Amino acid sequence: TGTLKNCTIANNHSTAMGQVAGGIFGDGLTLVNTIAANNTAMYTPTCDAKRTDGSGNLQWPDSALCTTSPTIADPMLGELADAGGDVDVLVPAAGSPAKGIATGCPPTDALGKPRPEPCTAGAVEAP
C-alpha cells in the first residue's frame, strides 16, 4: 500500500509463466503524476487492476489501465542513461505529452533539477 508520486515505470518485461502484469501488480496503491509505459507480461501488459487515481498520470499503451483516467499517449521516453544525476533515468523528449500534466510535484526531479508548476509526469522533467 502507499502512493507512487512522480515515478516512471517503463520497459519492464515479465515473461515468466503465470505473470499477470509487467508494470504494477497488487492492491493498495495510489498513482500520482506517474508514467507507466511499454511494460509487457504474459496476460496483461501494464497493470493487473486499476488503482486509485491521484491525477497527473500518463499511460502507454491503452490496455490494462493502471488508474481509471490516465492520459493515454506515448511519453516519448529516451533510453535509460546517465543524465547527470545519481541514478540512470528515462528522460521524456521535449515534445512529450507528459510535460506539464502534473501538479503538486516535489521541488526537484530525480536528477536534482527544479520542477516548474505544473510539471512533467514521471521521475524527470522534460527539457
mmCIF file of N, CA and C in Angstrom, residues 2-12 22-25 29-39 46-47 49 51-61 64-77 90 92 96-106 115 119-125:
data_model
loop_
_atom_site.group_PDB
_atom_site.id
_atom_site.type_symbol
_atom_site.label_atom_id
_atom_site.label_comp_id
_atom_site.label_asym_id
_atom_site.label_seq_id
_atom_site.Cartn_x
_atom_site.Cartn_y
_atom_site.Cartn_z
ATOM 1 N N GLY A 2 0.320 2.349 -0.416
ATOM 2 C CA GLY A 2 1.073 3.583 -0.422
ATOM 3 C C GLY A 2 0.782 4.386 -1.669
ATOM 4 N N THR A 3 1.626 5.394 -1.912
ATOM 5 C CA THR A 3 1.459 6.280 -3.058
ATOM 6 C C THR A 3 2.737 6.298 -3.878
ATOM 7 N N LEU A 4 2.603 6.141 -5.180
ATOM 8 C CA LEU A 4 3.710 6.341 -6.112
ATOM 9 C C LEU A 4 3.509 7.716 -6.716
ATOM 10 N N LYS A 5 4.448 8.630 -6.433
ATOM 11 C CA LYS A 5 4.321 10.002 -6.921
ATOM 12 C C LYS A 5 5.538 10.356 -7.755
ATOM 13 N N ASN A 6 5.283 10.865 -8.954
ATOM 14 C CA ASN A 6 6.329 11.241 -9.892
ATOM 15 C C ASN A 6 7.316 10.106 -10.111
ATOM 16 N N CYS A 7 6.784 8.950 -10.449
ATOM 17 C CA CYS A 7 7.593 7.770 -10.768
ATOM 18 C C CYS A 7 7.468 7.454 -12.251
ATOM 19 N N THR A 8 8.484 6.820 -12.795
ATOM 20 C CA THR A 8 8.435 6.307 -14.159
ATOM 21 C C THR A 8 8.600 4.802 -14.079
ATOM 22 N N ILE A 9 7.564 4.081 -14.529
ATOM 23 C CA ILE A 9 7.576 2.621 -14.546
ATOM 24 C C ILE A 9 7.488 2.222 -16.009
ATOM 25 N N ALA A 10 8.633 1.889 -16.604
ATOM 26 C CA ALA A 10 8.657 1.700 -18.049
ATOM 27 C C ALA A 10 9.613 0.596 -18.478
ATOM 28 N N ASN A 11 9.249 -0.015 -19.594
ATOM 29 C CA ASN A 11 10.088 -1.002 -20.288
ATOM 30 C C ASN A 11 10.377 -2.246 -19.453
ATOM 31 N N ASN A 12 9.436 -2.626 -18.595
ATOM 32 C CA ASN A 12 9.564 -3.855 -17.825
ATOM 33 C C ASN A 12 8.903 -4.985 -18.601
ATOM 34 N N GLY A 22 3.154 -6.585 -16.232
ATOM 35 C CA GLY A 22 4.546 -6.205 -16.454
ATOM 36 C C GLY A 22 4.973 -4.967 -15.702
ATOM 37 N N GLY A 23 4.011 -4.111 -15.327
ATOM 38 C CA GLY A 23 4.354 -2.857 -14.661
ATOM 39 C C GLY A 23 4.066 -2.847 -13.178
ATOM 40 N N ILE A 24 2.780 -3.009 -12.811
ATOM 41 C CA ILE A 24 2.386 -2.964 -11.404
ATOM 42 C C ILE A 24 1.422 -4.104 -11.130
ATOM 43 N N PHE A 25 1.677 -4.850 -10.071
ATOM 44 C CA PHE A 25 0.833 -5.969 -9.673
ATOM 45 C C PHE A 25 0.532 -5.848 -8.191
ATOM 46 N N LEU A 29 -2.321 0.676 -4.027
ATOM 47 C CA LEU A 29 -1.520 1.835 -4.413
ATOM 48 C C LEU A 29 -2.373 2.961 -4.970
ATOM 49 N N THR A 30 -1.901 4.182 -4.751
ATOM 50 C CA THR A 30 -2.431 5.365 -5.417
ATOM 51 C C THR A 30 -1.322 5.879 -6.318
ATOM 52 N N LEU A 31 -1.657 6.184 -7.567
ATOM 53 C CA LEU A 31 -0.675 6.723 -8.507
ATOM 54 C C LEU A 31 -0.936 8.210 -8.704
ATOM 55 N N VAL A 32 0.127 9.007 -8.582
ATOM 56 C CA VAL A 32 0.051 10.453 -8.757
ATOM 57 C C VAL A 32 1.215 10.882 -9.642
ATOM 58 N N ASN A 33 0.926 11.568 -10.745
ATOM 59 C CA ASN A 33 1.973 12.119 -11.621
ATOM 60 C C ASN A 33 2.955 11.056 -12.095
ATOM 61 N N THR A 34 2.439 9.877 -12.379
ATOM 62 C CA THR A 34 3.286 8.731 -12.702
ATOM 63 C C THR A 34 3.135 8.327 -14.167
ATOM 64 N N ILE A 35 4.238 7.899 -14.771
ATOM 65 C CA ILE A 35 4.231 7.348 -16.130
ATOM 66 C C ILE A 35 4.337 5.842 -16.022
ATOM 67 N N ALA A 36 3.435 5.122 -16.698
ATOM 68 C CA ALA A 36 3.517 3.668 -16.861
ATOM 69 C C ALA A 36 3.513 3.413 -18.365
ATOM 70 N N ALA A 37 4.645 2.959 -18.906
ATOM 71 C CA ALA A 37 4.758 2.860 -20.362
ATOM 72 C C ALA A 37 5.566 1.653 -20.812
ATOM 73 N N ASN A 38 5.091 1.042 -21.876
ATOM 74 C CA ASN A 38 5.822 -0.010 -22.586
ATOM 75 C C ASN A 38 6.201 -1.192 -21.711
ATOM 76 N N ASN A 39 5.309 -1.574 -20.809
ATOM 77 C CA ASN A 39 5.509 -2.748 -19.970
ATOM 78 C C ASN A 39 4.751 -3.920 -20.594
ATOM 79 N N THR A 46 0.417 -3.952 -18.613
ATOM 80 C CA THR A 46 0.922 -2.977 -17.655
ATOM 81 C C THR A 46 0.491 -3.257 -16.231
ATOM 82 N N CYS A 47 -0.810 -3.229 -15.943
ATOM 83 C CA CYS A 47 -1.302 -3.383 -14.577
ATOM 84 C C CYS A 47 -2.357 -4.474 -14.501
ATOM 85 N N ALA A 49 -4.809 -4.424 -12.322
ATOM 86 C CA ALA A 49 -6.063 -3.813 -11.889
ATOM 87 C C ALA A 49 -5.904 -2.299 -11.883
ATOM 88 N N ARG A 51 -5.848 1.186 -10.103
ATOM 89 C CA ARG A 51 -5.553 1.713 -8.783
ATOM 90 C C ARG A 51 -6.202 3.074 -8.591
ATOM 91 N N THR A 52 -6.121 3.606 -7.386
ATOM 92 C CA THR A 52 -6.648 4.931 -7.114
ATOM 93 C C THR A 52 -5.880 5.949 -7.950
ATOM 94 N N ASP A 53 -6.619 6.822 -8.603
ATOM 95 C CA ASP A 53 -6.021 7.825 -9.487
ATOM 96 C C ASP A 53 -5.889 9.138 -8.744
ATOM 97 N N GLY A 54 -4.648 9.522 -8.442
ATOM 98 C CA GLY A 54 -4.394 10.786 -7.757
ATOM 99 C C GLY A 54 -4.172 11.934 -8.719
ATOM 100 N N SER A 55 -4.356 11.725 -10.012
ATOM 101 C CA SER A 55 -4.258 12.688 -11.110
ATOM 102 C C SER A 55 -2.839 12.829 -11.646
ATOM 103 N N GLY A 56 -2.747 13.379 -12.862
ATOM 104 C CA GLY A 56 -1.458 13.646 -13.485
ATOM 105 C C GLY A 56 -0.750 12.422 -14.039
ATOM 106 N N ASN A 57 -1.468 11.309 -14.234
ATOM 107 C CA ASN A 57 -0.847 10.066 -14.693
ATOM 108 C C ASN A 57 -0.918 9.936 -16.209
ATOM 109 N N LEU A 58 0.095 9.302 -16.772
ATOM 110 C CA LEU A 58 0.157 9.029 -18.206
ATOM 111 C C LEU A 58 0.452 7.560 -18.395
ATOM 112 N N GLN A 59 -0.222 6.932 -19.346
ATOM 113 C CA GLN A 59 -0.002 5.506 -19.607
ATOM 114 C C GLN A 59 0.070 5.245 -21.102
ATOM 115 N N TRP A 60 0.917 4.267 -21.480
ATOM 116 C CA TRP A 60 1.042 3.831 -22.862
ATOM 117 C C TRP A 60 1.438 2.375 -22.887
ATOM 118 N N PRO A 61 0.768 1.513 -23.647
ATOM 119 C CA PRO A 61 -0.433 1.763 -24.438
ATOM 120 C C PRO A 61 -1.682 1.803 -23.568
ATOM 121 N N ALA A 64 -5.096 -2.569 -20.263
ATOM 122 C CA ALA A 64 -4.804 -2.881 -18.858
ATOM 123 C C ALA A 64 -4.469 -1.617 -18.073
ATOM 124 N N LEU A 65 -5.430 -0.700 -18.024
ATOM 125 C CA LEU A 65 -5.199 0.600 -17.387
ATOM 126 C C LEU A 65 -4.771 0.469 -15.927
ATOM 127 N N CYS A 66 -3.864 1.345 -15.517
ATOM 128 C CA CYS A 66 -3.359 1.352 -14.142
ATOM 129 C C CYS A 66 -4.223 2.196 -13.215
ATOM 130 N N THR A 67 -4.941 3.187 -13.759
ATOM 131 C CA THR A 67 -5.875 4.015 -12.997
ATOM 132 C C THR A 67 -7.126 4.198 -13.844
ATOM 133 N N THR A 68 -8.129 4.838 -13.286
ATOM 134 C CA THR A 68 -9.389 4.985 -14.008
ATOM 135 C C THR A 68 -9.336 5.993 -15.147
ATOM 136 N N SER A 69 -8.467 6.994 -15.052
ATOM 137 C CA SER A 69 -8.481 8.020 -16.094
ATOM 138 C C SER A 69 -7.104 8.617 -16.390
ATOM 139 N N PRO A 70 -6.125 7.777 -16.783
ATOM 140 C CA PRO A 70 -4.826 8.345 -17.141
ATOM 141 C C PRO A 70 -4.895 9.016 -18.514
ATOM 142 N N THR A 71 -3.963 9.912 -18.774
ATOM 143 C CA THR A 71 -3.766 10.398 -20.136
ATOM 144 C C THR A 71 -3.168 9.237 -20.914
ATOM 145 N N ILE A 72 -3.726 8.931 -22.078
ATOM 146 C CA ILE A 72 -3.212 7.837 -22.902
ATOM 147 C C ILE A 72 -2.400 8.444 -24.043
ATOM 148 N N ALA A 73 -1.088 8.287 -23.993
ATOM 149 C CA ALA A 73 -0.202 8.825 -25.022
ATOM 150 C C ALA A 73 1.196 8.256 -24.822
ATOM 151 N N ASP A 74 1.932 8.164 -25.908
ATOM 152 C CA ASP A 74 3.325 7.726 -25.840
ATOM 153 C C ASP A 74 4.134 8.831 -25.149
ATOM 154 N N PRO A 75 4.788 8.528 -24.010
ATOM 155 C CA PRO A 75 5.528 9.569 -23.292
ATOM 156 C C PRO A 75 6.831 9.990 -23.958
ATOM 157 N N MET A 76 7.200 9.291 -25.045
ATOM 158 C CA MET A 76 8.415 9.642 -25.786
ATOM 159 C C MET A 76 9.653 9.622 -24.883
ATOM 160 N N LEU A 77 9.842 8.507 -24.193
ATOM 161 C CA LEU A 77 10.977 8.369 -23.281
ATOM 162 C C LEU A 77 12.251 8.030 -24.035
ATOM 163 N N LEU A 90 15.077 7.650 -17.545
ATOM 164 C CA LEU A 90 14.442 7.705 -18.858
ATOM 165 C C LEU A 90 13.900 9.128 -19.008
ATOM 166 N N PRO A 92 11.954 12.094 -20.738
ATOM 167 C CA PRO A 92 10.973 12.346 -21.790
ATOM 168 C C PRO A 92 11.511 13.379 -22.784
ATOM 169 N N SER A 96 7.186 15.678 -25.277
ATOM 170 C CA SER A 96 6.429 14.618 -24.612
ATOM 171 C C SER A 96 5.087 15.123 -24.083
ATOM 172 N N PRO A 97 4.015 14.326 -24.258
ATOM 173 C CA PRO A 97 2.727 14.699 -23.682
ATOM 174 C C PRO A 97 2.715 14.634 -22.156
ATOM 175 N N ALA A 98 3.772 14.098 -21.551
ATOM 176 C CA ALA A 98 3.876 14.066 -20.089
ATOM 177 C C ALA A 98 4.227 15.444 -19.527
ATOM 178 N N LYS A 99 4.764 16.305 -20.380
ATOM 179 C CA LYS A 99 5.216 17.635 -19.940
ATOM 180 C C LYS A 99 4.019 18.508 -19.577
ATOM 181 N N GLY A 100 4.021 19.006 -18.346
ATOM 182 C CA GLY A 100 3.020 19.958 -17.903
ATOM 183 C C GLY A 100 1.675 19.382 -17.517
ATOM 184 N N ILE A 101 1.562 18.049 -17.368
ATOM 185 C CA ILE A 101 0.260 17.473 -16.988
ATOM 186 C C ILE A 101 0.147 17.202 -15.493
ATOM 187 N N ALA A 102 1.227 17.396 -14.755
ATOM 188 C CA ALA A 102 1.250 17.052 -13.329
ATOM 189 C C ALA A 102 1.282 18.312 -12.465
ATOM 190 N N THR A 103 0.679 18.209 -11.274
ATOM 191 C CA THR A 103 0.703 19.321 -10.320
ATOM 192 C C THR A 103 1.074 18.794 -8.939
ATOM 193 N N GLY A 104 1.513 19.692 -8.081
ATOM 194 C CA GLY A 104 1.874 19.310 -6.721
ATOM 195 C C GLY A 104 3.105 18.423 -6.662
ATOM 196 N N CYS A 105 4.026 18.639 -7.575
ATOM 197 C CA CYS A 105 5.230 17.802 -7.653
ATOM 198 C C CYS A 105 6.240 18.186 -6.577
ATOM 199 N N PRO A 106 7.163 17.259 -6.269
ATOM 200 C CA PRO A 106 8.268 17.626 -5.375
ATOM 201 C C PRO A 106 9.059 18.785 -6.001
ATOM 202 N N ARG A 115 11.662 21.637 -10.456
ATOM 203 C CA ARG A 115 10.439 21.339 -11.206
ATOM 204 C C ARG A 115 9.566 22.591 -11.248
ATOM 205 N N CYS A 119 4.238 20.494 -13.662
ATOM 206 C CA CYS A 119 5.490 19.821 -14.008
ATOM 207 C C CYS A 119 5.227 18.646 -14.944
ATOM 208 N N THR A 120 6.293 17.936 -15.273
ATOM 209 C CA THR A 120 6.219 16.737 -16.109
ATOM 210 C C THR A 120 5.884 15.546 -15.240
ATOM 211 N N ALA A 121 4.944 14.698 -15.696
ATOM 212 C CA ALA A 121 4.693 13.429 -15.012
ATOM 213 C C ALA A 121 5.953 12.571 -15.097
ATOM 214 N N GLY A 122 6.158 11.707 -14.123
ATOM 215 C CA GLY A 122 7.320 10.837 -14.112
ATOM 216 C C GLY A 122 8.435 11.369 -13.234
ATOM 217 N N ALA A 123 9.564 10.696 -13.291
ATOM 218 C CA ALA A 123 10.676 10.983 -12.385
ATOM 219 C C ALA A 123 11.527 12.166 -12.804
ATOM 220 N N VAL A 124 11.484 12.522 -14.115
ATOM 221 C CA VAL A 124 12.407 13.541 -14.628
ATOM 222 C C VAL A 124 11.648 14.565 -15.459
ATOM 223 N N GLU A 125 12.007 15.828 -15.308
ATOM 224 C CA GLU A 125 11.415 16.886 -16.124
ATOM 225 C C GLU A 125 11.844 16.741 -17.581
#
